[in-house]
Amino acid sequence: MLRKLDKKLDSWAKRPRRHPLILRGARQVGKTYLVRELGKRLFKNYLELNFEQDVTLSSLFESKTPATICELLSVKFSKEIIDGETLVFLDELQAAEVCVLESLRYFYEQRPNLHIIAAGSLLEFMLDGKTREKRRQDFPMPVGRIEYMYVPPLDFEEFLLALGKSGQVAWLARFQLGDNVPDAIHQELTELVRKYLVVGGMPAAVSAYVQGGAREAEREQQMILSTYHDDFPKYSSRIRADLLQKVFVSVPLMLGRKLIYTHLVEGEKSKDLSAAYDLLRLARVVAKVRHVPANGIPIGYGADERNFKPLFLDAGLACRALGLKLTDFLDGGEAILENRGGICEQFVGQHLMFAGEEYEEPAAYCWMREEPSSTAEVDYLVQCGNYLVPVEVKSGSGGKMKGLLIFLNDKHRDFAVRFNLDCPSYIPDAEAKDSKGRECRYALLSLPLYFICQLDRLIRFAIANREMRMRPGQQSNGKRDGIGRGDRENREGEMELAV
């Protein structure tokens, strides 16, 4: 199963001086698989330690001295530990004694040419400062001596590769605004998006679907959900396992909406629900799409931790938790995409969450305004270079964008993106009125959901070619030179957009 992180791991391994690497991500997103494949590709020797399976392994690290540790590892596993030729993988690190994590700083300082990777399903609880404080685990983190890489579920293009659709992935990467989109290609990719929504990007579920079909994928999804439920008692002694389970089950019902804690579980205190959500967030099975004031860049400035929309780990798991079955979809579940706007937002959100560099903390942002006479919302905001771009998600081929128009006027922005089911289009001089009656003139890039992995590239192309015009299903004959906002607003001509 090809992953985009394969190249990132190769690059890390080939750097002349590197830090010990910690892979961060939820359970069963493929961390162990990535490391094992790296070991096969680039190393003569591979040593894997699982601290959950063998709790005595921590004793090998008590000295915190790399030379001593490597000698003991060689004796224990009858393998040579050779700098530049051996990859040492410390799996399920959260089950190890803290001396193992502490020793990583000394490997960087004293034996930097040895390749070491660590990972763990509940590792975030060891790394989180507040959790360590509550558990009285007061130990110095090896700050500046380790580096992180964040592992998501498979994205849509990785899903296509797993299905043997490499030609479609290559076409998506080559596509430029103005190129023709044949109806056969559009229909096929739209159908594949629908499949992704219910299969999702969890590697085990995708593999089960490829090898055994829909029913096997459903079984694997249910096993993953059950595994998360089984983990709840491990998260914290201060939060009831049953409350964690209730919150976990409720989050897919709240996708696409501002989260109000008391709406998650009736009869529970908001404080307890907030604590439960934060623990699930530490386990990386849920996330926050945080509201930002959107007054400029960087986009995350002023992000509101209390004002957010929930995001689940994976669209397929969310569908499974909601009771949607892949087998029903294959029997004609056309309504899955049309009537599940929250799932489409989940699809876009989980991709935007990991759209940054692999070493950056995953994040997603939105804009929400709540005033007595006027509420408005933009599904997502992305930063592309020096541009802050609003992104709307529609589960059909149309839909109104009242919140988007208010945002554009209030924030004096003139470029927006819409994801829907229609063919791609670009209108550089759209015109509409917002709910306050104010005229709004802007450029609208409309993309089908299957271009989600190409969003940044296509935004940059559209901004650089502001005069280009492309309606759905048509090739563009417009000019490819740039144009500023003032020039465009003074230009006469028909404004072409129905909102």
XYZ file of C-alpha atoms in Angstrom:
499
model
C 0.000 0.000 0.000
C 1.735 3.169 -1.219
C 1.766 6.164 1.115
C 2.917 9.701 0.403
C 4.818 9.582 3.681
C 7.086 6.894 2.211
C 9.100 9.603 0.442
C 9.171 11.737 3.587
C 10.541 8.829 5.589
C 13.134 8.104 2.905
C 14.212 11.732 3.018
C 14.533 11.602 6.809
C 16.597 8.408 6.623
C 18.996 9.841 4.027
C 19.683 13.139 5.773
C 23.312 13.288 6.943
C 22.321 14.371 10.437
C 18.854 13.601 11.702
C 16.912 13.526 14.956
C 15.266 10.429 16.367
C 11.810 10.443 14.791
C 8.482 10.039 16.576
C 5.447 9.120 14.476
C 2.245 10.592 15.862
C -1.261 9.551 14.907
C -4.334 7.636 15.967
C -4.477 3.897 16.408
C -4.425 1.884 13.166
C -3.561 4.666 10.740
C -0.559 2.649 9.556
C 2.396 3.872 11.621
C 3.923 0.430 12.177
C 3.412 -0.548 8.530
C 5.221 2.599 7.348
C 8.263 1.851 9.502
C 8.451 -1.807 8.528
C 8.326 -0.915 4.844
C 11.065 1.671 5.373
C 13.188 -1.019 6.995
C 12.734 -3.248 3.963
C 13.559 -0.474 1.493
C 16.677 1.102 2.947
C 18.249 -0.935 5.736
C 20.268 -4.122 6.070
C 19.166 -4.647 9.674
C 15.797 -3.935 11.264
C 15.032 -4.218 14.976
C 11.503 -3.746 16.320
C 10.711 -3.451 20.019
C 7.096 -3.550 21.202
C 6.859 -2.261 24.779
C 3.210 -3.268 25.090
C 3.973 -6.902 24.319
C 7.078 -7.055 26.513
C 7.036 -4.719 29.510
C 10.582 -5.753 30.522
C 12.199 -4.080 27.519
C 12.323 -0.731 29.306
C 15.027 -2.098 31.603
C 17.421 -2.085 28.642
C 17.220 1.729 28.549
C 17.714 2.513 32.237
C 21.278 3.721 31.753
C 20.150 6.266 29.131
C 23.574 5.743 27.551
C 23.385 4.866 23.828
C 26.489 2.643 23.835
C 25.192 0.585 26.746
C 21.661 0.424 25.342
C 22.860 -0.788 21.928
C 25.072 -3.409 23.510
C 22.152 -4.751 25.567
C 19.858 -4.731 22.521
C 22.412 -6.737 20.561
C 22.613 -9.306 23.328
C 18.847 -9.501 23.787
C 17.968 -9.884 20.092
C 21.205 -11.338 18.712
C 21.452 -8.551 16.148
C 24.202 -6.080 15.365
C 23.344 -2.415 15.855
C 25.336 -0.678 13.117
C 25.139 3.052 12.501
C 23.734 3.808 9.042
C 22.705 0.190 8.443
C 20.280 -0.569 11.286
C 16.801 0.859 11.832
C 15.601 0.585 15.441
C 11.832 0.891 15.890
C 10.398 1.538 19.350
C 6.714 0.660 19.026
C 3.943 1.312 21.578
C 6.229 3.771 23.324
C 3.448 4.903 25.654
C 3.725 1.531 27.432
C 7.444 2.026 28.129
C 9.049 3.584 31.181
C 9.913 7.257 30.775
C 13.619 6.428 30.609
C 13.068 5.164 27.042
C 11.742 8.512 25.836
C 14.405 10.389 27.782
C 17.161 8.320 26.190
C 16.261 9.632 22.728
C 17.975 12.942 23.440
C 21.227 11.142 24.160
C 21.024 9.140 20.948
C 20.838 12.442 19.078
C 23.806 13.857 20.968
C 26.041 10.788 21.203
C 25.029 8.522 18.323
C 23.318 10.691 15.672
C 24.047 8.293 12.788
C 21.869 5.537 14.217
C 18.341 5.561 12.785
C 15.681 5.449 15.514
C 11.922 5.758 15.077
C 9.339 5.622 17.860
C 5.550 5.407 17.731
C 2.577 4.550 19.905
C -1.213 4.455 19.673
C -1.708 6.398 22.899
C 1.603 8.202 22.789
C -0.039 11.610 23.010
C -0.791 11.029 26.685
C 2.918 10.624 27.387
C 3.806 13.722 25.359
C 1.035 15.973 26.701
C 2.296 18.245 29.466
C -1.035 18.542 31.297
C -1.501 14.783 31.376
C 2.030 14.262 32.676
C 1.395 16.818 35.396
C -1.809 15.089 36.510
C -0.037 11.746 36.603
C 3.002 13.299 38.311
C 5.255 12.171 35.502
C 7.625 15.095 35.798
C 10.397 14.325 33.340
C 12.219 16.587 30.881
C 11.081 16.225 27.290
C 13.964 15.920 24.807
C 13.067 19.257 23.231
C 15.184 20.013 20.188
C 16.545 16.471 20.213
C 13.643 14.690 18.494
C 11.403 15.424 15.538
C 7.817 14.520 14.772
C 5.943 13.235 11.749
C 2.143 13.130 11.767
C 0.413 10.144 10.179
C -3.169 10.511 8.869
C -5.489 7.936 7.320
C -5.061 7.395 3.588
C -6.090 10.442 1.597
C -8.271 10.168 -1.485
C -5.378 9.782 -3.932
C -3.739 7.104 -1.770
C -7.127 5.367 -1.732
C -7.148 5.439 -5.534
C -3.650 3.950 -5.646
C -4.761 1.150 -3.333
C -7.595 0.439 -5.782
C -5.148 0.282 -8.687
C -6.226 3.648 -10.102
C -2.770 5.100 -10.695
C -3.832 6.545 -14.049
C -6.569 8.581 -12.382
C -4.096 9.890 -9.796
C -1.700 10.944 -12.559
C -4.553 12.702 -14.384
C -5.536 14.623 -11.241
C -1.942 15.775 -10.780
C -1.678 16.929 -14.430
C -5.017 18.715 -14.589
C -4.947 22.473 -15.102
C -7.875 24.844 -14.934
C -9.087 25.179 -18.496
C -8.510 21.531 -19.364
C -11.491 19.551 -20.546
C -12.998 17.039 -18.107
C -14.621 14.186 -20.050
C -17.933 13.114 -18.601
C -16.711 9.529 -18.248
C -13.780 10.680 -16.084
C -15.987 12.985 -14.030
C -18.558 10.287 -13.337
C -15.937 7.693 -12.428
C -14.077 9.967 -10.004
C -17.335 11.133 -8.413
C -18.289 7.517 -7.859
C -14.878 6.848 -6.303
C -15.389 9.784 -3.925
C -18.657 8.197 -2.832
C -16.818 4.957 -2.174
C -14.166 6.755 -0.168
C -16.847 8.366 1.986
C -18.036 4.975 3.212
C -14.817 2.934 3.003
C -12.652 5.733 4.375
C -8.897 5.859 4.626
C -8.080 3.487 7.478
C -5.472 1.177 5.911
C -6.971 -2.056 7.274
C -10.446 -1.147 5.984
C -9.110 -0.182 2.556
C -7.068 -3.383 2.330
C -10.104 -5.437 3.357
C -12.212 -3.730 0.683
C -9.612 -4.351 -2.033
C -9.127 -7.994 -1.113
C -12.559 -9.050 0.110
C -15.149 -6.485 -0.928
C -17.678 -4.378 0.935
C -18.653 -6.812 3.654
C -15.045 -7.413 4.691
C -14.431 -3.666 4.800
C -17.475 -3.206 7.058
C -16.222 -5.928 9.368
C -12.802 -4.270 9.598
C -14.354 -0.866 10.300
C -16.403 -2.333 13.125
C -13.302 -3.982 14.567
C -11.477 -0.634 14.529
C -14.373 1.098 16.283
C -14.476 -1.700 18.851
C -10.746 -1.311 19.425
C -11.215 2.367 20.210
C -14.010 1.503 22.639
C -11.726 -1.023 24.327
C -9.110 1.716 24.772
C -11.397 4.088 26.656
C -10.551 2.744 30.123
C -6.867 3.431 29.393
C -7.319 7.117 28.638
C -7.724 8.536 32.118
C -8.838 7.508 35.577
C -10.580 10.881 35.908
C -13.064 10.386 33.059
C -15.678 7.652 33.038
C -15.220 5.154 30.217
C -18.954 5.186 29.508
C -18.875 8.971 29.059
C -15.982 8.703 26.612
C -17.932 6.121 24.662
C -21.050 8.295 24.531
C -19.088 11.301 23.296
C -17.263 9.169 20.723
C -20.549 7.866 19.323
C -22.164 11.324 19.276
C -19.458 13.208 17.385
C -20.398 11.844 13.896
C -23.917 13.195 14.461
C -22.509 16.700 14.973
C -20.297 16.931 11.880
C -20.617 20.239 10.053
C -22.132 22.048 13.036
C -20.760 24.115 15.868
C -20.217 21.824 18.807
C -22.245 22.571 21.906
C -21.148 20.157 24.599
C -24.547 19.735 26.206
C -25.926 18.586 22.835
C -23.484 15.667 22.755
C -24.893 13.747 25.715
C -28.036 14.682 27.600
C -27.839 14.981 31.348
C -24.062 15.407 31.520
C -22.192 18.490 32.670
C -20.519 20.631 30.028
C -17.251 20.553 31.971
C -17.173 16.748 31.976
C -18.063 16.565 28.289
C -15.317 19.049 27.444
C -12.790 16.955 29.361
C -13.957 13.800 27.577
C -13.674 15.462 24.161
C -10.167 16.678 24.969
C -9.087 13.160 25.899
C -10.436 11.792 22.627
C -8.595 14.597 20.872
C -5.371 13.546 22.580
C -5.952 10.064 21.185
C -6.404 11.808 17.792
C -9.746 10.146 17.074
C -11.483 13.550 17.034
C -10.258 17.053 16.250
C -11.370 20.671 16.388
C -12.082 22.892 13.391
C -11.438 26.109 15.285
C -13.011 29.482 14.585
C -10.533 32.215 13.673
C -11.183 35.950 13.260
C -9.663 35.752 9.756
C -8.260 39.265 9.815
C -5.033 38.216 8.116
C -2.199 35.728 8.147
C -1.031 33.581 9.790
C -4.398 31.913 9.585
C -4.240 30.390 13.063
C -3.803 33.708 14.865
C -6.597 34.130 17.396
C -7.931 30.574 17.002
C -10.728 29.948 19.517
C -10.432 26.661 21.416
C -14.002 26.964 22.721
C -15.698 27.906 19.466
C -15.273 25.063 16.991
C -16.829 22.348 14.852
C -15.985 18.701 15.532
C -14.071 16.519 13.118
C -13.861 12.740 13.254
C -10.740 10.761 12.425
C -12.067 9.265 9.192
C -15.090 9.609 6.933
C -15.545 5.855 6.564
C -15.511 5.300 10.329
C -17.956 8.184 10.741
C -20.322 6.575 8.227
C -19.999 3.237 9.989
C -20.697 4.863 13.356
C -23.800 6.457 11.803
C -25.008 3.064 10.594
C -24.336 3.681 6.902
C -23.226 0.479 5.194
C -21.005 0.106 2.195
C -23.104 -2.828 1.034
C -26.208 -0.604 0.975
C -24.298 2.043 -0.954
C -23.234 -0.425 -3.626
C -26.876 -1.436 -3.994
C -27.774 2.112 -5.008
C -26.999 4.463 -2.171
C -27.061 7.636 -4.272
C -28.452 9.574 -1.321
C -25.348 8.983 0.798
C -23.602 11.936 -0.802
C -26.645 14.066 -1.499
C -28.148 13.927 1.990
C -25.051 13.741 4.147
C -23.571 17.224 4.047
C -21.751 16.601 7.312
C -19.927 13.614 5.814
C -18.809 15.724 2.840
C -17.499 18.342 5.271
C -15.708 15.527 7.100
C -14.123 14.407 3.824
C -12.803 17.888 3.055
C -11.873 18.591 6.673
C -9.764 15.504 7.237
C -7.784 16.328 4.110
C -7.307 19.990 5.062
C -6.284 18.930 8.571
C -3.176 17.274 7.137
C -2.599 19.587 4.184
C 0.454 21.175 5.802
C 3.940 19.757 6.070
C 4.297 16.336 7.654
C 6.139 17.825 10.635
C 3.472 20.459 11.402
C 0.758 19.909 13.981
C -2.420 19.110 11.976
C -4.993 21.898 12.105
C -8.181 23.058 10.399
C -10.001 26.378 10.686
C -13.417 27.877 10.016
C -15.191 31.198 10.487
C -18.389 31.598 12.472
C -20.229 34.805 13.315
C -23.108 34.851 15.741
C -25.054 38.086 15.975
C -28.696 38.500 17.029
C -29.750 39.686 13.579
C -27.210 37.946 11.396
C -25.429 34.614 11.776
C -22.954 33.450 9.182
C -20.452 30.641 8.724
C -17.727 29.584 6.314
C -17.006 25.854 6.368
C -13.206 26.127 6.164
C -10.436 28.651 5.755
C -7.088 27.808 4.185
C -3.886 29.776 3.801
C -2.260 29.641 0.394
C 0.891 31.723 0.344
C -0.158 35.189 1.460
C -3.805 34.525 0.651
C -6.469 33.573 3.165
C -9.105 31.646 1.193
C -12.630 30.684 2.330
C -13.805 27.200 1.320
C -17.440 26.127 1.112
C -18.526 22.478 0.865
C -21.747 21.445 -0.868
C -22.950 17.848 -1.020
C -24.779 18.389 -4.318
C -24.061 20.304 -7.518
C -25.564 23.590 -6.315
C -26.451 25.301 -3.065
C -26.554 28.824 -1.660
C -23.537 30.445 -0.044
C -24.971 33.167 2.169
C -22.295 32.899 4.839
C -19.520 33.024 2.242
C -20.831 36.281 0.752
C -21.052 37.913 4.180
C -17.509 36.803 4.939
C -16.157 38.190 1.676
C -17.752 41.579 2.316
C -16.918 41.779 6.010
C -13.298 40.741 5.509
C -12.765 42.541 2.184
C -11.780 39.355 0.392
C -12.301 38.660 -3.307
C -11.468 34.995 -3.858
C -13.320 31.859 -2.735
C -13.400 28.111 -3.315
C -16.438 25.861 -3.477
C -16.369 22.067 -3.416
C -19.389 20.290 -4.895
C -20.332 17.526 -7.343
C -20.211 19.594 -10.522
C -17.349 19.753 -13.023
C -14.639 22.317 -12.252
C -15.239 25.940 -13.151
C -13.603 29.292 -12.571
C -15.452 32.602 -12.734
C -13.140 35.574 -12.137
C -15.912 38.198 -11.889
C -18.811 36.625 -9.993
C -21.428 38.964 -8.610
C -24.116 38.425 -5.986
C -25.734 40.145 -3.031
C -25.337 38.988 0.528
C -28.190 38.723 3.042
C -27.678 42.390 3.992
C -28.218 43.475 0.403
C -24.591 44.384 -0.162
C -23.081 43.731 -3.572
C -20.281 41.177 -3.581
C -17.871 40.809 -6.503
C -15.288 38.080 -6.341
C -13.541 35.224 -8.113
C -15.005 31.754 -7.526
C -13.076 28.550 -8.060
C -15.510 25.648 -8.037
C -14.053 22.156 -7.777
C -15.490 18.652 -7.588
C -14.601 16.829 -4.391
C -12.140 14.575 -6.176
C -9.682 17.490 -6.531
C -9.263 17.805 -2.761
C -5.590 16.718 -2.817
C -4.824 19.257 -5.575
C -6.441 22.219 -3.824
C -3.329 24.249 -3.023
C -1.917 23.888 -6.546
C -5.194 24.853 -8.228
C -5.728 27.849 -5.941
C -2.273 29.163 -6.776
C -2.922 28.685 -10.492
C -6.289 30.470 -10.314
C -4.860 33.421 -8.378
C -2.038 33.748 -10.903
C -4.511 33.690 -13.809
C -7.271 35.975 -12.593
C -8.737 36.747 -16.052
C -9.189 33.124 -17.029
C -12.796 32.038 -17.316
C -14.028 28.449 -17.284
C -17.565 27.185 -16.955
C -18.338 23.577 -15.944
C -17.396 21.154 -18.715
C -15.849 23.838 -20.948
C -12.298 24.603 -21.940
C -11.034 28.080 -21.214
C -9.921 30.413 -23.982
C -9.335 33.268 -21.579
C -6.077 35.088 -21.109
C -3.592 33.624 -18.656
C -2.083 36.878 -17.337
C -2.839 38.109 -13.828
C -5.214 40.924 -12.925
C -5.709 42.922 -9.744
C -8.973 43.438 -7.905
C -9.282 47.125 -8.735
C -8.806 46.545 -12.456
C -11.366 43.769 -12.476
C -13.990 45.815 -10.656
C -13.639 48.634 -13.170
C -13.983 46.311 -16.130
C -17.309 46.265 -17.906
C -18.957 43.022 -18.790
C -21.504 40.461 -17.763
C -21.146 38.968 -14.288
C -21.676 35.254 -14.564
C -22.754 33.449 -11.430
C -26.017 32.250 -9.985
C -25.841 31.742 -6.231
